[in-house]
XYZ file of N, CA and C in Angstrom:
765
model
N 0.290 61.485 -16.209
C -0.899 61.537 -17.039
C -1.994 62.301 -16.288
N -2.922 62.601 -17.013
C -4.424 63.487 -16.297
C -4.854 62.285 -15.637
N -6.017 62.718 -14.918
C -7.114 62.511 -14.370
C -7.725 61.191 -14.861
N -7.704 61.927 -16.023
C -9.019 61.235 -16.968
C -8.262 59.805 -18.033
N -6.873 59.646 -17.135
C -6.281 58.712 -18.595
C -4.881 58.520 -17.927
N -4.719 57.128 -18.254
C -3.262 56.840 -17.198
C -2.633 55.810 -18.809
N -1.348 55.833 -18.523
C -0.843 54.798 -19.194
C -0.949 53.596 -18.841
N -0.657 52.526 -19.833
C -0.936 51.104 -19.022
C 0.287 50.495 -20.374
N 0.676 48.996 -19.870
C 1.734 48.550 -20.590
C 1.184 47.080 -20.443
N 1.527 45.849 -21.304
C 0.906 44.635 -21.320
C 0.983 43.626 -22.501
N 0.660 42.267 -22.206
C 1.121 41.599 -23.536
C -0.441 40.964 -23.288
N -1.479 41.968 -24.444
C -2.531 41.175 -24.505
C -2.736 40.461 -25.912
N -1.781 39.754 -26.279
C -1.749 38.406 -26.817
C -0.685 37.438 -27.114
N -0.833 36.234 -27.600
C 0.167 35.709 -28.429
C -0.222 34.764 -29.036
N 0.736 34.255 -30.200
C 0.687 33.513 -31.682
C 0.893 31.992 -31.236
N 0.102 30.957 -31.667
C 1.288 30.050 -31.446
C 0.982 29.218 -32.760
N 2.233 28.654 -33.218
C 2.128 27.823 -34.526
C 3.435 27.065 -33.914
N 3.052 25.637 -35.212
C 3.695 24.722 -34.872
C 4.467 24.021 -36.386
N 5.964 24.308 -36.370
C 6.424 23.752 -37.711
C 7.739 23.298 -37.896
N 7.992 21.992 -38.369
C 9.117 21.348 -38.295
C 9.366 20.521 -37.180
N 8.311 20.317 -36.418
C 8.631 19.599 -34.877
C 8.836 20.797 -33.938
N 8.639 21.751 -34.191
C 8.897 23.174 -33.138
C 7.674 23.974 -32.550
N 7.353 24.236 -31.436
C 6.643 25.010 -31.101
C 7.136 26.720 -31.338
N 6.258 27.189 -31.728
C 6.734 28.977 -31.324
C 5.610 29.941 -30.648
N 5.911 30.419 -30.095
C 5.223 31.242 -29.497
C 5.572 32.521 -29.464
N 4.399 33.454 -29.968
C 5.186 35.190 -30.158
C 4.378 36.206 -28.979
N 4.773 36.516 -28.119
C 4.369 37.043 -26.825
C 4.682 38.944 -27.624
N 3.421 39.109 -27.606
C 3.431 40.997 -28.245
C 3.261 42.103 -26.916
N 4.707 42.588 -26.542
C 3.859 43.998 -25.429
C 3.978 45.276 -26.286
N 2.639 45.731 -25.808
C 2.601 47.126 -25.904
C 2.949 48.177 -24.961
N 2.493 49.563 -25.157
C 2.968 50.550 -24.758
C 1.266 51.423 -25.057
N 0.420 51.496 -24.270
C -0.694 52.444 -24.911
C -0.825 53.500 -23.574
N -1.870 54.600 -24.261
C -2.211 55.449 -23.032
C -4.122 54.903 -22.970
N -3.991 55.268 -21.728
C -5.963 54.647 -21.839
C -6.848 55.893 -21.193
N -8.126 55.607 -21.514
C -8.862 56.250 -20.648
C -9.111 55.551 -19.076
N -10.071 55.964 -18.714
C -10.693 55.544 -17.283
C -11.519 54.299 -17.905
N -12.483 53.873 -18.593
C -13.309 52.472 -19.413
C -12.467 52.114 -19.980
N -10.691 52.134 -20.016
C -10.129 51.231 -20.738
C -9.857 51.078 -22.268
N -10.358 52.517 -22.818
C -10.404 52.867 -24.570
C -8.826 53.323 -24.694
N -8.431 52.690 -25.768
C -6.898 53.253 -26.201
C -7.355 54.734 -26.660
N -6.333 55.696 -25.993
C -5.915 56.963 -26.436
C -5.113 57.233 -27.428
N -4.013 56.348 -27.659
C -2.880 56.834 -27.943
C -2.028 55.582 -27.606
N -1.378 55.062 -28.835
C -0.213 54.024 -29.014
C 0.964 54.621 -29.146
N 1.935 53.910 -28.107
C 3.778 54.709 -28.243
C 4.379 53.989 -28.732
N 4.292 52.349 -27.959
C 5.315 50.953 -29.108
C 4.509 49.797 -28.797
N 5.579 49.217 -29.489
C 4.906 47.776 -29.263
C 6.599 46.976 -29.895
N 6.631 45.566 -29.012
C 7.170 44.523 -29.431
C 6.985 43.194 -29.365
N 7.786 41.997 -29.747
C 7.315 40.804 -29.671
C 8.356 40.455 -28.931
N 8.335 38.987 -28.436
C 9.158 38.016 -27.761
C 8.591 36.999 -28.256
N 9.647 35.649 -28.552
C 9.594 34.521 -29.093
C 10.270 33.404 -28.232
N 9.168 32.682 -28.327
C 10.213 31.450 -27.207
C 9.675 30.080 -28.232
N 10.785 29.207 -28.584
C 10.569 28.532 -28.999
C 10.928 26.765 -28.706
N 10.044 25.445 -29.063
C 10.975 24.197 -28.039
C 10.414 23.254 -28.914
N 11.460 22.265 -28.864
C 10.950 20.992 -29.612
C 10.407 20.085 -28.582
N 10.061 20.136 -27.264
C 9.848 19.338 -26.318
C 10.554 19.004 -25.344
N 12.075 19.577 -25.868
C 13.289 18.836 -24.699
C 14.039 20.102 -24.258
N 13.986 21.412 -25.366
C 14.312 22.259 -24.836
C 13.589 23.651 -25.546
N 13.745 24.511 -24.537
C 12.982 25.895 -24.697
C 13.976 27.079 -24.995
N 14.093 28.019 -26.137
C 14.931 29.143 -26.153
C 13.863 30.312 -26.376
N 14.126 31.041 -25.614
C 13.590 32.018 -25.507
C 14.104 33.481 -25.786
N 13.738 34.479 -26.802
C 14.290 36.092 -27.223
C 13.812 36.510 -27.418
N 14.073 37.997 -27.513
C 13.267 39.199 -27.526
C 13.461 39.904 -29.025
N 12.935 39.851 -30.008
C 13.022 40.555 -31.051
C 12.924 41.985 -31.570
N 12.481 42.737 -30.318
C 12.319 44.083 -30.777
C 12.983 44.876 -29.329
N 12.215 46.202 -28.636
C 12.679 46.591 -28.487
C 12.738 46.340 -26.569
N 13.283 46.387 -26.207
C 12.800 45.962 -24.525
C 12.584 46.714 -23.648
N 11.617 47.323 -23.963
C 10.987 48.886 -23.008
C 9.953 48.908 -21.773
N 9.925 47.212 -21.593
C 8.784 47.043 -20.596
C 8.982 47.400 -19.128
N 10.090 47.190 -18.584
C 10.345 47.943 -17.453
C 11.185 49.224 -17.577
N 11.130 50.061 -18.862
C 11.911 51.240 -19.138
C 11.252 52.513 -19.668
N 10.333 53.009 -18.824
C 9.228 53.728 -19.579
C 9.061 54.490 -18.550
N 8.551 56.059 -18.501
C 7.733 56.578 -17.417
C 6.840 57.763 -18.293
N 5.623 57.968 -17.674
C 4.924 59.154 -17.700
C 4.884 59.884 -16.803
N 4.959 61.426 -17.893
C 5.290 62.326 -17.589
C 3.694 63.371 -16.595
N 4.422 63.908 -15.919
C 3.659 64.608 -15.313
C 2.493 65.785 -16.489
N 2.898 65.904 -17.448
C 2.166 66.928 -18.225
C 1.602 65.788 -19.589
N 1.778 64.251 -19.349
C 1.384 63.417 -20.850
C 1.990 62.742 -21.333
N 3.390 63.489 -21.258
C 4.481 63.243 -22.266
C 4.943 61.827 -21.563
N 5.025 60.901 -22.591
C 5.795 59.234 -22.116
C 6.983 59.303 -22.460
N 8.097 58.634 -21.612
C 9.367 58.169 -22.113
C 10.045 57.101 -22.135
N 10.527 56.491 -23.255
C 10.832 54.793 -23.434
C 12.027 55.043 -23.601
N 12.996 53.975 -22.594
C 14.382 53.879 -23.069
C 14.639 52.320 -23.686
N 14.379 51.953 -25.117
C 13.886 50.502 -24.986
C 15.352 49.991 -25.436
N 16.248 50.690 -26.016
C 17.329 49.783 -26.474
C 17.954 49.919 -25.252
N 18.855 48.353 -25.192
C 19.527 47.813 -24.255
C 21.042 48.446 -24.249
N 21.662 48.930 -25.132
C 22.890 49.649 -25.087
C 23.053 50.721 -26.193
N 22.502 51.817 -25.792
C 21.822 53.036 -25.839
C 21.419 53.974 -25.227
N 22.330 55.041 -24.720
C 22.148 55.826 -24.273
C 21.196 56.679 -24.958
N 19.677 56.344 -25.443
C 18.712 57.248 -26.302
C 16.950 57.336 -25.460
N 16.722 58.151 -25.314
C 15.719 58.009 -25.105
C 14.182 58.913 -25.565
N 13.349 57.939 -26.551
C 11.996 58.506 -27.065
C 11.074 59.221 -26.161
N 10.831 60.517 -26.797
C 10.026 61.709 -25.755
C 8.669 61.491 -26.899
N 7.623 60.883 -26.039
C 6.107 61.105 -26.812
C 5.376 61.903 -27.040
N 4.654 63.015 -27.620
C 3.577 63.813 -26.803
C 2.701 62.493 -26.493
N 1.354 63.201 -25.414
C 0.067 62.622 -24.740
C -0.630 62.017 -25.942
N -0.365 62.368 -27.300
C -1.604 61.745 -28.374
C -0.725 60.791 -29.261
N 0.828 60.046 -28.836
C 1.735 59.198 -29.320
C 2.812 59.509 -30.716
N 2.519 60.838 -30.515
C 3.296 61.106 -31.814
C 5.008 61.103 -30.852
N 6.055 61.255 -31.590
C 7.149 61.001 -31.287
C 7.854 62.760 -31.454
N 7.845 63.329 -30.247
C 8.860 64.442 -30.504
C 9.951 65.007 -30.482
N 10.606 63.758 -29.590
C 11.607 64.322 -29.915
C 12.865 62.610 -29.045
N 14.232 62.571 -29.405
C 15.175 61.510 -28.845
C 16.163 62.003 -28.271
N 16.637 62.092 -26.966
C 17.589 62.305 -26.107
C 18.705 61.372 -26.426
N 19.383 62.020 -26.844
C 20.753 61.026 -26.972
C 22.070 61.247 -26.605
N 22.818 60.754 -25.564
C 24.120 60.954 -25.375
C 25.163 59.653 -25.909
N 26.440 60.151 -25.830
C 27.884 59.376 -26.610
C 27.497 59.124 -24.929
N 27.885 57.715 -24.959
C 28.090 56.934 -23.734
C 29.255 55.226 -23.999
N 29.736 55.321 -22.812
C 30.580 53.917 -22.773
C 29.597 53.354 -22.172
N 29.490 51.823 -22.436
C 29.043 50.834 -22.101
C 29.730 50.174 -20.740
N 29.093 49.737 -19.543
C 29.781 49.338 -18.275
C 29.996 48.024 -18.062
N 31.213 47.402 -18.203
C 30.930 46.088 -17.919
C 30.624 45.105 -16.365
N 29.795 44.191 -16.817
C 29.538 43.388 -15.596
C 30.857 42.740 -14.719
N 30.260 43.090 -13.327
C 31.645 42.057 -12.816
C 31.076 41.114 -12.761
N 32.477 39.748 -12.104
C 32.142 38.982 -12.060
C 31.168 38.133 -11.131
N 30.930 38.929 -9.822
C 30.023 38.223 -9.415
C 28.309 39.029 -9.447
N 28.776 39.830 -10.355
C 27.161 40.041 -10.739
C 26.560 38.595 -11.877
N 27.659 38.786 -12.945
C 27.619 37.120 -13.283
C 27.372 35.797 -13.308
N 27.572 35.602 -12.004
C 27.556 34.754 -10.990
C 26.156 34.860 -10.556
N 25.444 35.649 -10.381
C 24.667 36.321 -9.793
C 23.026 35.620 -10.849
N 23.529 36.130 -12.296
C 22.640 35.723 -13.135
C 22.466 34.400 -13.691
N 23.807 34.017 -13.253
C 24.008 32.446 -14.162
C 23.315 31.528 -12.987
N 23.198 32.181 -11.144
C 22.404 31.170 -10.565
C 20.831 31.406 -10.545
N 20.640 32.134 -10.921
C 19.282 32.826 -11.382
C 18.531 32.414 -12.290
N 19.399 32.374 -13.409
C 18.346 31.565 -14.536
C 18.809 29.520 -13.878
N 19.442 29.451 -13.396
C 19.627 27.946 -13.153
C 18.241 27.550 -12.500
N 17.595 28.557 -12.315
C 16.198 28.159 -11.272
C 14.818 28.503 -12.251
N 15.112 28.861 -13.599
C 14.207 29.249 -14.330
C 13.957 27.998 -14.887
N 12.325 27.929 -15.161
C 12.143 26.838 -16.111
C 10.707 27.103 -16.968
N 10.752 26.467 -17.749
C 9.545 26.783 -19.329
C 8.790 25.397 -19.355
N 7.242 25.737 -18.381
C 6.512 24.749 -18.441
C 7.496 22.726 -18.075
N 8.356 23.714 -16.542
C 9.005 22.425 -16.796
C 10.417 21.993 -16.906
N 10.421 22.775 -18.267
C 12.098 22.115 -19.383
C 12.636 23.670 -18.925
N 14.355 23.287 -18.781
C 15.277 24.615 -18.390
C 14.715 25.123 -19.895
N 15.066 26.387 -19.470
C 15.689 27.742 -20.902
C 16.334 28.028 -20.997
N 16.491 28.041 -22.074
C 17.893 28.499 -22.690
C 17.715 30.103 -23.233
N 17.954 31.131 -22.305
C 18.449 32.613 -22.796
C 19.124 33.102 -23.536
N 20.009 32.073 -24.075
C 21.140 32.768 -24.682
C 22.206 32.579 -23.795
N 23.630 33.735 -24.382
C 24.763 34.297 -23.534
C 24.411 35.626 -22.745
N 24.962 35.595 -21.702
C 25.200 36.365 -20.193
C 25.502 37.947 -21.441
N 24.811 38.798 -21.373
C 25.018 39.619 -21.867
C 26.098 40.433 -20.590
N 27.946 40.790 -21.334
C 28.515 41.187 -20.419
C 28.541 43.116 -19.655
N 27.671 43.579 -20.180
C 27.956 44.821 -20.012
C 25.667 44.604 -19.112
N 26.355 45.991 -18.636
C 25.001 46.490 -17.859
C 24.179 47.019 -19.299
N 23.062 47.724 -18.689
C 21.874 48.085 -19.698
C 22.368 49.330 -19.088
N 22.838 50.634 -20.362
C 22.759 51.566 -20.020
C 22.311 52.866 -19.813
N 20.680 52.271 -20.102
C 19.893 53.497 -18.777
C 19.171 52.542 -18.222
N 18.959 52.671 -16.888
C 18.054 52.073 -15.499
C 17.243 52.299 -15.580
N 17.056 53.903 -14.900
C 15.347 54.109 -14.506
C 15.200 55.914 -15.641
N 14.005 55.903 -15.555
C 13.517 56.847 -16.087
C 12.570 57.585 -14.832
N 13.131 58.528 -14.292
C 12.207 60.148 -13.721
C 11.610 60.992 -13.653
N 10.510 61.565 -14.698
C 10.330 62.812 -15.322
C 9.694 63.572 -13.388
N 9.862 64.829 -13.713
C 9.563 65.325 -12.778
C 8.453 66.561 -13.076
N 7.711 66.693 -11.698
C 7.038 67.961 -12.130
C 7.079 68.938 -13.202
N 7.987 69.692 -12.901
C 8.652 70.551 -13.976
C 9.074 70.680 -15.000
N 8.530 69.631 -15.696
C 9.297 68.727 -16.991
C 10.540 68.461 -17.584
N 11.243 68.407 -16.245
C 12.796 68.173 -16.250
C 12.577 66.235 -16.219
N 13.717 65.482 -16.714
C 13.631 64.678 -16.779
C 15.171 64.241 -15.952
N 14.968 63.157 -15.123
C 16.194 62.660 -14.405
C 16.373 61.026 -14.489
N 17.153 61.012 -15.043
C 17.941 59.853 -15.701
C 19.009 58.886 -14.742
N 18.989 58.075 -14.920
C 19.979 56.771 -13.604
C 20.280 56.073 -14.629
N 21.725 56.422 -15.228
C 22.113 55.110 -15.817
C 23.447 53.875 -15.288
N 23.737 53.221 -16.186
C 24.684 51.926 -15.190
C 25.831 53.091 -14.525
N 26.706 53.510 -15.024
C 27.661 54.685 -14.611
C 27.694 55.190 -13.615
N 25.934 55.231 -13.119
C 26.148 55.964 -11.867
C 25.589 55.030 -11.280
N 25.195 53.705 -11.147
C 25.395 52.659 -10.573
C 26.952 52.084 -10.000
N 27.850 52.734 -10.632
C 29.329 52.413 -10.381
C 30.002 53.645 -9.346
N 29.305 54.651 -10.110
C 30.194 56.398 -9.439
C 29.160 56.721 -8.049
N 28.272 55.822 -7.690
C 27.299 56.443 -6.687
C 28.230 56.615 -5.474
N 28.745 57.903 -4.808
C 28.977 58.342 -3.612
C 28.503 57.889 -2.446
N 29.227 57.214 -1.572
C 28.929 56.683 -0.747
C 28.319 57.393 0.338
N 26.379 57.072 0.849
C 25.529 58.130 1.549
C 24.934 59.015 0.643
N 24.649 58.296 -0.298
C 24.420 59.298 -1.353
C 23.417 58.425 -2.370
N 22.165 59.015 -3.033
C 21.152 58.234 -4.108
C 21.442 59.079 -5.376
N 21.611 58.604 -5.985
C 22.106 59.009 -7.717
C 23.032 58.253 -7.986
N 23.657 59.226 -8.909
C 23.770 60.391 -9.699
C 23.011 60.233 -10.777
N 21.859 61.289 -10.840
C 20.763 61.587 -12.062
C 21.425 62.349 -12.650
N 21.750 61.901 -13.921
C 21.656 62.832 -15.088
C 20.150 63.445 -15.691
N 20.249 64.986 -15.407
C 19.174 65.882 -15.328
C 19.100 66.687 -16.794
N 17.742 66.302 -17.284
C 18.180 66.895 -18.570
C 16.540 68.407 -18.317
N 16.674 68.860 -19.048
C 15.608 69.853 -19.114
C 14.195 69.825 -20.098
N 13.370 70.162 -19.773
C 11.931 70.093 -20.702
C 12.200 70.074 -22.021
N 13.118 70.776 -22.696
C 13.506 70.662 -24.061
C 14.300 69.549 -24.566
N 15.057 68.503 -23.358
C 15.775 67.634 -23.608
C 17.312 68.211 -23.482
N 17.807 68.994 -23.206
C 18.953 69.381 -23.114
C 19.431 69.017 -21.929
N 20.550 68.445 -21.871
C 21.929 68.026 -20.242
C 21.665 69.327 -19.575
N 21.632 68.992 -18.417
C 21.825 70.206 -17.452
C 23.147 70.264 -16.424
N 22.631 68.624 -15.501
C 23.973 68.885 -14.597
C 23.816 67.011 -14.176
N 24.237 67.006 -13.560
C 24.124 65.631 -12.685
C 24.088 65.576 -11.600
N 23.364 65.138 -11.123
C 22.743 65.422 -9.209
C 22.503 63.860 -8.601
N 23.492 64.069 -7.259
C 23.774 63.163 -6.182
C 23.082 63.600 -4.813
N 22.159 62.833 -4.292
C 21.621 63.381 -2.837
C 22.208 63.163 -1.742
N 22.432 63.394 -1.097
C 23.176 63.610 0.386
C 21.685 63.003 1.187
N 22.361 61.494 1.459
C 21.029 61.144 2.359
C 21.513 59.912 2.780
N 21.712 59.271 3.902
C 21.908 58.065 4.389
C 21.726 56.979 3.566
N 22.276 55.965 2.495
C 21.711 55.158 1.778
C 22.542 53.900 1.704
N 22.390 52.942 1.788
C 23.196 51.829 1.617
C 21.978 50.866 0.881
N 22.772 50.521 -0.365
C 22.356 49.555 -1.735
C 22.180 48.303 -1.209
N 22.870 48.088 -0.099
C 22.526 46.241 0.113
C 21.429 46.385 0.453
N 20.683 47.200 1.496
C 20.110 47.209 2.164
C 18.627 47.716 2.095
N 19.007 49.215 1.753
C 17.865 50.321 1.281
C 17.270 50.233 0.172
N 16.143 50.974 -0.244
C 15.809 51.311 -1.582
C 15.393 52.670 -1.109
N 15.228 53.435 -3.011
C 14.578 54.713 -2.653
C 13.487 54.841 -3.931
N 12.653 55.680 -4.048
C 11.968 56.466 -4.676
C 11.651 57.685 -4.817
N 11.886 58.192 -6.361
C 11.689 59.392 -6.427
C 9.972 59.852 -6.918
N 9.216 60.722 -5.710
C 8.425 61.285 -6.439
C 7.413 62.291 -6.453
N 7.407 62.512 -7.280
C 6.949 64.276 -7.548
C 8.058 65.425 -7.053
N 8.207 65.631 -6.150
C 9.415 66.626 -5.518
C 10.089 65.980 -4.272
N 9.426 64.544 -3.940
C 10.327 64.326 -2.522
C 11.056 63.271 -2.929
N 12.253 62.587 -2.339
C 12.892 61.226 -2.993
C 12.378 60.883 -1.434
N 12.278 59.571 -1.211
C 11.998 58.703 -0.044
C 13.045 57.736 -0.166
N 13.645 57.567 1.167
C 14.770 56.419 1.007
C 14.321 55.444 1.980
N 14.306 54.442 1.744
C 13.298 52.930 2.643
C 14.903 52.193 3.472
N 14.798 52.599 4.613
C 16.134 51.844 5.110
C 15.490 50.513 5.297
N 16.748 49.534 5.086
C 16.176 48.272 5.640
C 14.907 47.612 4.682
N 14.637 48.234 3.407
C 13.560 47.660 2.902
C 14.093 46.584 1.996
N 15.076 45.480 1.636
C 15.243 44.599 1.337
C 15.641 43.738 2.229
N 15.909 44.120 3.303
C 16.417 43.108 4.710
C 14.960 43.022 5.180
N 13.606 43.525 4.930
C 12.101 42.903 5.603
C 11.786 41.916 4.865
N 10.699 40.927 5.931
C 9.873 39.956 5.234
C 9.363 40.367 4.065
N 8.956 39.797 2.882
C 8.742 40.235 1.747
C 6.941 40.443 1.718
N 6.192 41.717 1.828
C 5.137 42.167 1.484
C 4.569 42.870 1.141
N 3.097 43.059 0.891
C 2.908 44.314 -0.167
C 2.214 45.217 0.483
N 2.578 46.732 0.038
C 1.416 47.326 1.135
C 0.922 48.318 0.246
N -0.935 48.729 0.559
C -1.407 49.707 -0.255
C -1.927 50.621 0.723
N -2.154 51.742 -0.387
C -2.766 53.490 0.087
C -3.564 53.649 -0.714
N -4.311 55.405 -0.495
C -5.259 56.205 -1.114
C -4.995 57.044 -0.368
N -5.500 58.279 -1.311
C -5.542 59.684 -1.081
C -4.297 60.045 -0.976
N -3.276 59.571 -2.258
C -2.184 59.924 -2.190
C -1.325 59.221 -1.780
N -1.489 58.117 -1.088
C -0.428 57.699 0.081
C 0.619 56.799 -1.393
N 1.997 56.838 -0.624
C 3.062 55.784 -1.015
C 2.971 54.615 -1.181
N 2.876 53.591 -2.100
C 2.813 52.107 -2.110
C 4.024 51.592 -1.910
N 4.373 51.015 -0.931
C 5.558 50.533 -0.872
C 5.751 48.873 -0.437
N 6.383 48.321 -1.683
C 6.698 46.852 -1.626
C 8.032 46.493 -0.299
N 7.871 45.623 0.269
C 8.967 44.899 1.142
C 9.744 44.183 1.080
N 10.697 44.096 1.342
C 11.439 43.058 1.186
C 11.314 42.450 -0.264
N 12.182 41.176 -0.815
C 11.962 40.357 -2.090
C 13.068 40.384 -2.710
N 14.271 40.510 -2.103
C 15.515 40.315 -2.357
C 16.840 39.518 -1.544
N 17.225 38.810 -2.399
C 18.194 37.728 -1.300
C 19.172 38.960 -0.154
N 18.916 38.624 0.894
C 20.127 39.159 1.792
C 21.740 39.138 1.074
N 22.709 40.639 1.329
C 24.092 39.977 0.708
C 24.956 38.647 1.447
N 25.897 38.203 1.174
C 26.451 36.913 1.241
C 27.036 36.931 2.604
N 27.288 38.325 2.462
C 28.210 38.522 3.614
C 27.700 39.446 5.084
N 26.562 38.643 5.450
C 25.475 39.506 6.534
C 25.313 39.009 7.247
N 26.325 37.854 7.907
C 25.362 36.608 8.505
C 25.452 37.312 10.230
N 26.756 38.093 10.201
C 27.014 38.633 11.512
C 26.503 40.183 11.776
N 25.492 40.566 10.713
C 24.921 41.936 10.667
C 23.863 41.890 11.775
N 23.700 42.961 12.758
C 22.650 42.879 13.649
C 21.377 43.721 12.872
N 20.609 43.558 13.052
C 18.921 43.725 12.579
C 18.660 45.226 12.648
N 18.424 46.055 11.525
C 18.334 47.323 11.960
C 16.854 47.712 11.820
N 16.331 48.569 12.903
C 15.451 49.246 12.492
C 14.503 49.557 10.977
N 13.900 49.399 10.599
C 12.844 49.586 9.458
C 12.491 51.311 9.844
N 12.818 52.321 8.190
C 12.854 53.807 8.737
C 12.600 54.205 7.211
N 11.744 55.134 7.444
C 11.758 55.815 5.824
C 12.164 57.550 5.788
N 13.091 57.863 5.055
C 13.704 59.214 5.138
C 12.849 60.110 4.025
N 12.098 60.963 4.264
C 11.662 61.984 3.107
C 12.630 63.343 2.792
């Protein structure tokens, strides 16, 4: 986004009514662009979430589209939402919210193993709603298939979906599927860079990718900049299962 106007994303409200012995509650996020005082520019989406409980138990769903951690702005305005969950599609905005155009590829769906599974079923065992467990639903078995959203300088857009969560080359961050300013496939690009997933994270941005060795094996904290600088979060992820005899490596960031 410019200068003068950043995107922002948020659930500034919700409903609550009460009928049949049921609570409901409708949790609305949006998708807007703002100025600098906080004036809407420009609306891209919006959805609801509903959680509902008679007192003993809480179910909680999402009714529309789930784009809240699936969105990026673009270096020239342009926003991009990948909000469906198994859908390889993704909405290209202009800067004033009109819709110009949908990236769409034929894609297979990836299924979860089993101890990613495992993974979620002890995860929500620790969730609770004012209290009372929730009830989510069923373990949805397949991944979400697009991850992250990239746009880059150049108004090329680079794409991470589950697939290359599976095909990632070992020493290697990708594979982005790279599409071009018009939305057209280009190629798919894997980096050649020291990386290990238990361990590392990376970020892509503007023209450099940064790879954080060791940044889920640190104490978990937050750190800020200006004048450009990198924000980079620490740690905040369980160690893998199988680390107990791993010796302590160095903390290193690769540009």
């Amino acid at each position: 986004m410019s200068l003068s106007s950043a995107a922002a994303i948020g659930t500034p409200y919700c409903r609550l009514s009460r009928n049949d012995g049921y609570n409901r509650r409708i949790n609305s996020s949006w998708l807007h662009s703002l100025d600098l005082e906080g004036n809407t520019l420009a609306e891209f989406k919006s959805s609801d979430g509903e959680a509902t409980s008679n007192g003993g138990a809480v179910s909680i769903a999402r009714t529309g589209d789930d784009f809240a951690h699936h969105w990026a702005a673009g270096y020239d305005g342009r926003v991009y939402v990948a909000g469906r969950q198994h859908a390889y599609e993704i909405e290209v905005f202009t800067p004033d919210g009109e819709l110009e155009r949908v990236i769409s590829v034929a894609y297979e769906p990836v299924k979860r193993t089993a101890e990613e599974i495992k993974a979620i079923e002890e995860e929500r065992a620790s969730l609770s709603f004012n209290g009372v467990q929730a009830d989510l639903g069923e373990i949805d078995p397949y991944l979400r298939d697009i991850q992250s959203l990239h746009p880059r300088p150049d108004g090329s857009l680079w794409v991470r979906s589950s697939r290359a969560m599976r095909d990632q080359p070992e020493g290697t961050v990708g594979a982005f599927d790279v599409f071009d300013r018009d939305g057209k496939f280009v190629r798919r690009v894997a980096v050649d860079v020291p990386f290990d997933p238990d361990y590392d994270e990376w970020r892509l941005v503007g023209d450099r990718l940064y790879v954080l060795q060791e940044n889920l094996n640190a104490p978990e904290q937050n750190g800020f900049g200006g004048g450009g600088a990198m924000v980079v979060r620490l740690g905040g992820r369980p160690k893998p299962a199988d680390d107990d005899d791993r010796e302590p490596q160095p903390f290193a960031v690769i540009c």
